[in-house]
Amino acid sequence: MLSYFNFLVGIALMLLGIRSLRTGSDRVFGARFRQLLRGATKGSVRALLAGFLVSILAPSSTAVALLAVEAVNAGYVALQQMLALMLGANIGFTITVQLLAFKFYIYNAVFIAVGAPLYLFSRRQSVRGAGQALLGIGFLLLAIEMLSLAVAPCKDSAEIREMLRVLENHPLGLVAFALALQVGLQSSTTVIGIAIALCAQQVLTLSAAVAMVLGANVGIAVTALIAGYTRTETRRMAIGNLLFKLTGAVVCLPLLPWLIRVLQPLSPLGDTQLVANADTLF
């Protein structure tokens, strides 16, 4: 019972970490987010780079989707550039996942110890924002450690092993599950973090964890569609992004065994790094 409670606490802590990182980044950079978006009007390559930078400064698919909708509605970013920006943002989101996979979580106390006093005692908004961002990273790393410990007993449960065996034989179901989880939690990093934790404890196989990565990435596009559905231009942007993700998932899903074989030599740290690399490759 305690492990289930710790699992839920781990998810809550990861969501809190993402929120703290996003809010702290916004305090540090403020209006520069929108300046980056305005600079994206000068070509698709610049839009791609702007999306990459925005996703690092505000590592939340929901936040980037809302910024994209705001930019299109304001009329200072064209549809083509905004699609390129969303693609750049998708690449940027993989940075956070790579941090989780590189076992940086053992250093969570360092980020929290440095970030807490900056956030609590500084009077300058930019310094408080930097402290809040460091706290967010610390919470993220602590969350992945908690999730790994919480799911460890699952591999000894016959019922859970049987349920996962059924899911592993139906990767499309795992993709749909991860998609729904991403839309519900509004965080692809959390969903992929859960997959990494389950894989690290050998509760999920590699192919099942990578299938969850595909579902989480499609879920990002669904979130953007929900955010931009009300207006024609933003709906076109979101549908274009969704079609791009769906096409990628349809291509990758039947190739999962081959993709895993290709990524194994590129993942010397083991299964968790392979899951993160699958996210980056996608």
mmCIF file of C-alpha atoms in Angstrom:
data_model
loop_
_atom_site.group_PDB
_atom_site.id
_atom_site.type_symbol
_atom_site.label_atom_id
_atom_site.label_comp_id
_atom_site.label_asym_id
_atom_site.label_seq_id
_atom_site.Cartn_x
_atom_site.Cartn_y
_atom_site.Cartn_z
ATOM 1 C CA MET A 1 0.000 0.000 0.000
ATOM 2 C CA LEU A 2 2.844 2.350 0.884
ATOM 3 C CA SER A 3 4.508 1.795 -2.500
ATOM 4 C CA TYR A 4 1.309 2.875 -4.319
ATOM 5 C CA PHE A 5 1.161 6.008 -2.166
ATOM 6 C CA ASN A 6 4.840 6.751 -2.883
ATOM 7 C CA PHE A 7 4.162 6.279 -6.603
ATOM 8 C CA LEU A 8 1.401 8.921 -6.500
ATOM 9 C CA VAL A 9 3.617 11.242 -4.465
ATOM 10 C CA GLY A 10 6.372 10.778 -7.067
ATOM 11 C CA ILE A 11 3.992 11.825 -9.864
ATOM 12 C CA ALA A 12 2.798 14.834 -7.851
ATOM 13 C CA LEU A 13 6.393 15.841 -7.115
ATOM 14 C CA MET A 14 7.320 15.579 -10.806
ATOM 15 C CA LEU A 15 4.387 17.804 -11.786
ATOM 16 C CA LEU A 16 5.394 20.290 -9.080
ATOM 17 C CA GLY A 17 8.967 20.231 -10.382
ATOM 18 C CA ILE A 18 7.882 20.981 -13.961
ATOM 19 C CA ARG A 19 5.647 23.806 -12.750
ATOM 20 C CA SER A 20 8.435 25.280 -10.611
ATOM 21 C CA LEU A 21 10.920 25.040 -13.472
ATOM 22 C CA ARG A 22 8.501 26.717 -15.888
ATOM 23 C CA THR A 23 7.477 29.490 -13.464
ATOM 24 C CA GLY A 24 11.061 30.124 -12.390
ATOM 25 C CA SER A 25 12.213 30.356 -16.011
ATOM 26 C CA ASP A 26 9.414 32.816 -16.716
ATOM 27 C CA ARG A 27 10.573 34.993 -13.811
ATOM 28 C CA VAL A 28 14.154 34.967 -15.073
ATOM 29 C CA PHE A 29 13.431 35.580 -18.757
ATOM 30 C CA GLY A 30 10.002 37.249 -18.645
ATOM 31 C CA ALA A 31 9.083 38.893 -21.952
ATOM 32 C CA ARG A 32 12.011 37.241 -23.766
ATOM 33 C CA PHE A 33 9.735 34.276 -24.492
ATOM 34 C CA ARG A 34 7.588 36.468 -26.713
ATOM 35 C CA GLN A 35 10.634 38.158 -28.246
ATOM 36 C CA LEU A 36 11.848 34.730 -29.301
ATOM 37 C CA LEU A 37 8.481 34.048 -30.905
ATOM 38 C CA ARG A 38 8.556 37.351 -32.788
ATOM 39 C CA GLY A 39 12.055 36.542 -34.015
ATOM 40 C CA ALA A 40 10.713 33.281 -35.430
ATOM 41 C CA THR A 41 8.891 35.143 -38.197
ATOM 42 C CA LYS A 42 12.081 35.446 -40.241
ATOM 43 C CA GLY A 43 12.315 31.853 -41.482
ATOM 44 C CA SER A 44 11.626 28.223 -40.654
ATOM 45 C CA VAL A 45 15.165 27.529 -39.408
ATOM 46 C CA ARG A 46 14.973 30.455 -36.977
ATOM 47 C CA ALA A 47 11.534 29.237 -35.922
ATOM 48 C CA LEU A 48 12.968 25.772 -35.232
ATOM 49 C CA LEU A 49 15.750 27.245 -33.086
ATOM 50 C CA ALA A 50 13.301 29.552 -31.284
ATOM 51 C CA GLY A 51 11.067 26.584 -30.457
ATOM 52 C CA PHE A 52 14.066 24.667 -29.127
ATOM 53 C CA LEU A 53 15.059 27.584 -26.867
ATOM 54 C CA VAL A 54 11.509 28.251 -25.666
ATOM 55 C CA SER A 55 11.039 24.585 -24.708
ATOM 56 C CA ILE A 56 14.228 24.686 -22.627
ATOM 57 C CA LEU A 57 13.224 27.938 -20.921
ATOM 58 C CA ALA A 58 9.647 26.728 -20.373
ATOM 59 C CA PRO A 59 9.844 22.902 -20.339
ATOM 60 C CA SER A 60 6.117 22.266 -20.544
ATOM 61 C CA SER A 61 4.235 21.182 -23.647
ATOM 62 C CA THR A 62 1.105 22.915 -22.368
ATOM 63 C CA ALA A 63 2.965 26.200 -21.830
ATOM 64 C CA VAL A 64 4.523 26.095 -25.303
ATOM 65 C CA ALA A 65 1.163 25.214 -26.877
ATOM 66 C CA LEU A 66 -0.477 28.211 -25.185
ATOM 67 C CA LEU A 67 2.384 30.499 -26.271
ATOM 68 C CA ALA A 68 1.999 29.214 -29.845
ATOM 69 C CA VAL A 69 -1.746 29.864 -29.810
ATOM 70 C CA GLU A 70 -1.151 33.369 -28.442
ATOM 71 C CA ALA A 71 1.462 34.080 -31.153
ATOM 72 C CA VAL A 72 -0.782 32.907 -34.016
ATOM 73 C CA ASN A 73 -3.776 34.811 -32.657
ATOM 74 C CA ALA A 74 -1.656 37.984 -32.364
ATOM 75 C CA GLY A 75 -0.674 37.591 -36.011
ATOM 76 C CA TYR A 76 3.086 37.947 -35.647
ATOM 77 C CA VAL A 77 3.973 34.320 -36.490
ATOM 78 C CA ALA A 78 2.791 32.620 -39.696
ATOM 79 C CA LEU A 79 1.416 29.091 -39.698
ATOM 80 C CA GLN A 80 4.456 27.572 -41.441
ATOM 81 C CA GLN A 81 6.895 29.165 -38.979
ATOM 82 C CA MET A 82 4.758 28.099 -36.028
ATOM 83 C CA LEU A 83 4.801 24.456 -37.197
ATOM 84 C CA ALA A 84 8.605 24.679 -37.380
ATOM 85 C CA LEU A 85 8.644 26.250 -33.909
ATOM 86 C CA MET A 86 6.548 23.382 -32.513
ATOM 87 C CA LEU A 87 8.972 20.896 -34.072
ATOM 88 C CA GLY A 88 11.904 22.690 -32.414
ATOM 89 C CA ALA A 89 10.031 22.638 -29.104
ATOM 90 C CA ASN A 90 9.489 18.888 -29.419
ATOM 91 C CA ILE A 91 13.259 18.449 -29.778
ATOM 92 C CA GLY A 92 13.889 20.690 -26.779
ATOM 93 C CA PHE A 93 11.572 18.669 -24.532
ATOM 94 C CA THR A 94 13.941 15.708 -24.874
ATOM 95 C CA ILE A 95 16.652 17.537 -22.879
ATOM 96 C CA THR A 96 14.744 17.149 -19.603
ATOM 97 C CA VAL A 97 14.139 13.449 -20.309
ATOM 98 C CA GLN A 98 17.857 12.940 -20.970
ATOM 99 C CA LEU A 99 18.632 14.497 -17.564
ATOM 100 C CA LEU A 100 16.326 11.960 -15.924
ATOM 101 C CA ALA A 101 17.910 9.046 -17.794
ATOM 102 C CA PHE A 102 21.510 10.005 -16.973
ATOM 103 C CA LYS A 103 20.844 9.220 -13.294
ATOM 104 C CA PHE A 104 21.307 12.839 -12.277
ATOM 105 C CA TYR A 105 18.630 12.090 -9.677
ATOM 106 C CA ILE A 106 21.323 11.195 -7.140
ATOM 107 C CA TYR A 107 22.204 14.916 -7.105
ATOM 108 C CA ASN A 108 18.666 16.122 -6.328
ATOM 109 C CA ALA A 109 19.720 17.390 -2.884
ATOM 110 C CA VAL A 110 22.327 19.715 -4.445
ATOM 111 C CA PHE A 111 19.747 21.462 -6.646
ATOM 112 C CA ILE A 112 17.260 21.763 -3.766
ATOM 113 C CA ALA A 113 19.896 23.005 -1.309
ATOM 114 C CA VAL A 114 21.058 25.736 -3.718
ATOM 115 C CA GLY A 115 17.616 26.643 -5.068
ATOM 116 C CA ALA A 116 15.698 26.883 -1.780
ATOM 117 C CA PRO A 117 17.616 29.830 -0.216
ATOM 118 C CA LEU A 118 17.713 31.718 -3.516
ATOM 119 C CA TYR A 119 13.947 31.374 -3.874
ATOM 120 C CA LEU A 120 13.028 32.004 -0.237
ATOM 121 C CA PHE A 121 15.387 34.823 0.765
ATOM 122 C CA SER A 122 16.245 36.819 -2.362
ATOM 123 C CA ARG A 123 14.305 40.002 -3.140
ATOM 124 C CA ARG A 124 15.254 40.192 -6.822
ATOM 125 C CA GLN A 125 12.707 38.536 -9.078
ATOM 126 C CA SER A 126 15.330 37.154 -11.462
ATOM 127 C CA VAL A 127 17.317 35.543 -8.621
ATOM 128 C CA ARG A 128 14.139 34.131 -7.075
ATOM 129 C CA GLY A 129 13.228 32.771 -10.484
ATOM 130 C CA ALA A 130 16.620 31.065 -10.824
ATOM 131 C CA GLY A 131 16.158 29.543 -7.372
ATOM 132 C CA GLN A 132 12.685 28.344 -8.270
ATOM 133 C CA ALA A 133 13.994 26.792 -11.496
ATOM 134 C CA LEU A 134 16.747 24.970 -9.572
ATOM 135 C CA LEU A 135 14.130 23.749 -7.091
ATOM 136 C CA GLY A 136 12.091 22.473 -10.030
ATOM 137 C CA ILE A 137 15.054 20.471 -11.338
ATOM 138 C CA GLY A 138 15.673 19.091 -7.842
ATOM 139 C CA PHE A 139 12.032 18.051 -7.484
ATOM 140 C CA LEU A 140 12.125 16.359 -10.898
ATOM 141 C CA LEU A 141 15.225 14.360 -9.988
ATOM 142 C CA LEU A 142 13.845 13.444 -6.567
ATOM 143 C CA ALA A 143 10.580 12.363 -8.187
ATOM 144 C CA ILE A 144 12.260 9.908 -10.570
ATOM 145 C CA GLU A 145 14.134 8.386 -7.615
ATOM 146 C CA MET A 146 10.872 8.024 -5.668
ATOM 147 C CA LEU A 147 9.116 6.487 -8.665
ATOM 148 C CA SER A 148 11.909 3.946 -9.157
ATOM 149 C CA LEU A 149 11.748 2.890 -5.507
ATOM 150 C CA ALA A 150 7.938 2.812 -5.529
ATOM 151 C CA VAL A 151 7.624 0.532 -8.571
ATOM 152 C CA ALA A 152 10.366 -1.896 -7.453
ATOM 153 C CA PRO A 153 7.919 -4.181 -5.551
ATOM 154 C CA CYS A 154 5.680 -4.389 -8.650
ATOM 155 C CA LYS A 155 7.951 -6.916 -10.354
ATOM 156 C CA ASP A 156 7.192 -9.387 -7.538
ATOM 157 C CA SER A 157 3.405 -9.103 -7.988
ATOM 158 C CA ALA A 158 1.909 -11.874 -10.144
ATOM 159 C CA GLU A 159 -1.184 -9.775 -10.951
ATOM 160 C CA ILE A 160 0.836 -6.782 -12.147
ATOM 161 C CA ARG A 161 3.193 -9.006 -14.169
ATOM 162 C CA GLU A 162 0.199 -10.595 -15.904
ATOM 163 C CA MET A 163 -1.404 -7.214 -16.621
ATOM 164 C CA LEU A 164 1.842 -5.872 -18.067
ATOM 165 C CA ARG A 165 2.339 -9.025 -20.134
ATOM 166 C CA VAL A 166 -1.062 -8.427 -21.758
ATOM 167 C CA LEU A 167 -0.209 -4.765 -22.403
ATOM 168 C CA GLU A 168 3.181 -5.650 -23.872
ATOM 169 C CA ASN A 169 1.458 -7.894 -26.401
ATOM 170 C CA HIS A 170 -0.693 -4.920 -27.450
ATOM 171 C CA PRO A 171 1.699 -1.987 -27.964
ATOM 172 C CA LEU A 172 -1.074 0.107 -29.518
ATOM 173 C CA GLY A 173 -2.864 -0.105 -26.170
ATOM 174 C CA LEU A 174 0.257 1.136 -24.409
ATOM 175 C CA VAL A 175 0.485 4.055 -26.850
ATOM 176 C CA ALA A 176 -3.168 4.931 -26.156
ATOM 177 C CA PHE A 177 -2.625 4.611 -22.393
ATOM 178 C CA ALA A 178 0.414 6.922 -22.469
ATOM 179 C CA LEU A 179 -1.465 9.397 -24.690
ATOM 180 C CA ALA A 180 -4.387 9.541 -22.245
ATOM 181 C CA LEU A 181 -1.990 9.863 -19.299
ATOM 182 C CA GLN A 182 -0.161 12.759 -20.984
ATOM 183 C CA VAL A 183 -3.395 14.615 -21.718
ATOM 184 C CA GLY A 184 -4.563 14.027 -18.141
ATOM 185 C CA LEU A 185 -1.310 15.044 -16.443
ATOM 186 C CA GLN A 186 -0.454 17.721 -19.073
ATOM 187 C CA SER A 187 3.182 16.608 -18.990
ATOM 188 C CA SER A 188 4.956 14.299 -21.415
ATOM 189 C CA THR A 189 8.058 14.421 -19.189
ATOM 190 C CA THR A 190 6.069 12.872 -16.341
ATOM 191 C CA VAL A 191 4.726 10.077 -18.543
ATOM 192 C CA ILE A 192 8.183 9.274 -19.963
ATOM 193 C CA GLY A 193 9.624 9.546 -16.443
ATOM 194 C CA ILE A 194 7.137 6.892 -15.305
ATOM 195 C CA ALA A 195 8.179 4.689 -18.249
ATOM 196 C CA ILE A 196 11.860 5.157 -17.343
ATOM 197 C CA ALA A 197 11.198 4.255 -13.695
ATOM 198 C CA LEU A 198 9.210 1.140 -14.642
ATOM 199 C CA CYS A 199 11.889 0.087 -17.127
ATOM 200 C CA ALA A 200 14.738 0.715 -14.662
ATOM 201 C CA GLN A 201 13.129 -1.733 -12.222
ATOM 202 C CA GLN A 202 12.429 -4.259 -15.022
ATOM 203 C CA VAL A 203 8.690 -3.926 -14.486
ATOM 204 C CA LEU A 204 8.260 -2.861 -18.138
ATOM 205 C CA THR A 205 10.201 -4.277 -21.080
ATOM 206 C CA LEU A 206 12.123 -1.938 -23.344
ATOM 207 C CA SER A 207 9.617 -2.243 -26.196
ATOM 208 C CA ALA A 208 6.736 -1.407 -23.851
ATOM 209 C CA ALA A 209 8.570 1.636 -22.440
ATOM 210 C CA VAL A 210 9.366 2.908 -25.944
ATOM 211 C CA ALA A 211 5.702 2.428 -26.917
ATOM 212 C CA MET A 212 4.816 4.706 -23.978
ATOM 213 C CA VAL A 213 7.303 7.262 -25.345
ATOM 214 C CA LEU A 214 5.407 7.267 -28.663
ATOM 215 C CA GLY A 215 2.086 7.758 -26.890
ATOM 216 C CA ALA A 216 3.433 10.613 -24.757
ATOM 217 C CA ASN A 217 4.734 12.412 -27.852
ATOM 218 C CA VAL A 218 1.390 12.089 -29.645
ATOM 219 C CA GLY A 219 -0.220 13.371 -26.448
ATOM 220 C CA ILE A 220 1.792 16.618 -26.719
ATOM 221 C CA ALA A 221 0.122 17.264 -30.079
ATOM 222 C CA VAL A 222 -3.314 16.465 -28.640
ATOM 223 C CA THR A 223 -2.678 19.029 -25.881
ATOM 224 C CA ALA A 224 -1.828 21.656 -28.514
ATOM 225 C CA LEU A 225 -5.011 20.776 -30.424
ATOM 226 C CA ILE A 226 -7.135 21.235 -27.297
ATOM 227 C CA ALA A 227 -5.440 24.588 -26.573
ATOM 228 C CA GLY A 228 -5.886 25.921 -30.118
ATOM 229 C CA TYR A 229 -9.156 24.368 -31.241
ATOM 230 C CA THR A 230 -11.326 27.480 -30.954
ATOM 231 C CA ARG A 231 -9.802 29.416 -33.887
ATOM 232 C CA THR A 232 -9.215 28.281 -37.468
ATOM 233 C CA GLU A 233 -5.540 29.243 -37.772
ATOM 234 C CA THR A 234 -4.493 27.754 -34.456
ATOM 235 C CA ARG A 235 -6.548 24.646 -35.173
ATOM 236 C CA ARG A 236 -4.692 24.204 -38.484
ATOM 237 C CA MET A 237 -1.362 24.547 -36.675
ATOM 238 C CA ALA A 238 -2.364 21.975 -34.054
ATOM 239 C CA ILE A 239 -3.758 19.509 -36.607
ATOM 240 C CA GLY A 240 -0.553 19.798 -38.663
ATOM 241 C CA ASN A 241 1.506 19.076 -35.552
ATOM 242 C CA LEU A 242 -0.762 16.142 -34.644
ATOM 243 C CA LEU A 243 -0.542 14.638 -38.149
ATOM 244 C CA PHE A 244 3.250 14.888 -37.972
ATOM 245 C CA LYS A 245 3.294 13.022 -34.628
ATOM 246 C CA LEU A 246 0.761 10.401 -35.713
ATOM 247 C CA THR A 247 2.722 9.681 -38.891
ATOM 248 C CA GLY A 248 5.884 9.205 -36.854
ATOM 249 C CA ALA A 249 4.116 6.884 -34.405
ATOM 250 C CA VAL A 250 2.573 4.789 -37.203
ATOM 251 C CA VAL A 251 6.020 4.389 -38.803
ATOM 252 C CA CYS A 252 7.853 3.620 -35.531
ATOM 253 C CA LEU A 253 5.381 1.268 -33.850
ATOM 254 C CA PRO A 254 5.931 -1.779 -36.121
ATOM 255 C CA LEU A 255 9.690 -1.078 -36.099
ATOM 256 C CA LEU A 256 10.110 -1.126 -32.295
ATOM 257 C CA PRO A 257 12.382 -4.237 -32.142
ATOM 258 C CA TRP A 258 14.619 -2.842 -34.890
ATOM 259 C CA LEU A 259 14.759 0.625 -33.270
ATOM 260 C CA ILE A 260 15.795 -0.916 -29.955
ATOM 261 C CA ARG A 261 18.606 -2.865 -31.643
ATOM 262 C CA VAL A 262 19.824 0.323 -33.358
ATOM 263 C CA LEU A 263 19.765 2.329 -30.105
ATOM 264 C CA GLN A 264 21.473 -0.251 -27.871
ATOM 265 C CA PRO A 265 25.048 0.588 -28.985
ATOM 266 C CA LEU A 266 24.205 4.293 -28.467
ATOM 267 C CA SER A 267 22.964 3.720 -24.896
ATOM 268 C CA PRO A 268 25.967 2.607 -22.802
ATOM 269 C CA LEU A 269 24.205 3.529 -19.537
ATOM 270 C CA GLY A 270 21.536 0.880 -20.078
ATOM 271 C CA ASP A 271 17.794 0.680 -20.570
ATOM 272 C CA THR A 272 16.880 4.051 -19.059
ATOM 273 C CA GLN A 273 19.189 5.862 -21.458
ATOM 274 C CA LEU A 274 17.774 3.846 -24.355
ATOM 275 C CA VAL A 275 14.243 4.995 -23.490
ATOM 276 C CA ALA A 276 15.441 8.629 -23.406
ATOM 277 C CA ASN A 277 17.325 8.153 -26.677
ATOM 278 C CA ALA A 278 14.159 6.730 -28.269
ATOM 279 C CA ASP A 279 12.368 9.925 -27.247
ATOM 280 C CA THR A 280 15.156 12.069 -28.756
ATOM 281 C CA LEU A 281 15.224 10.000 -31.970
ATOM 282 C CA PHE A 282 11.466 10.281 -32.388
#
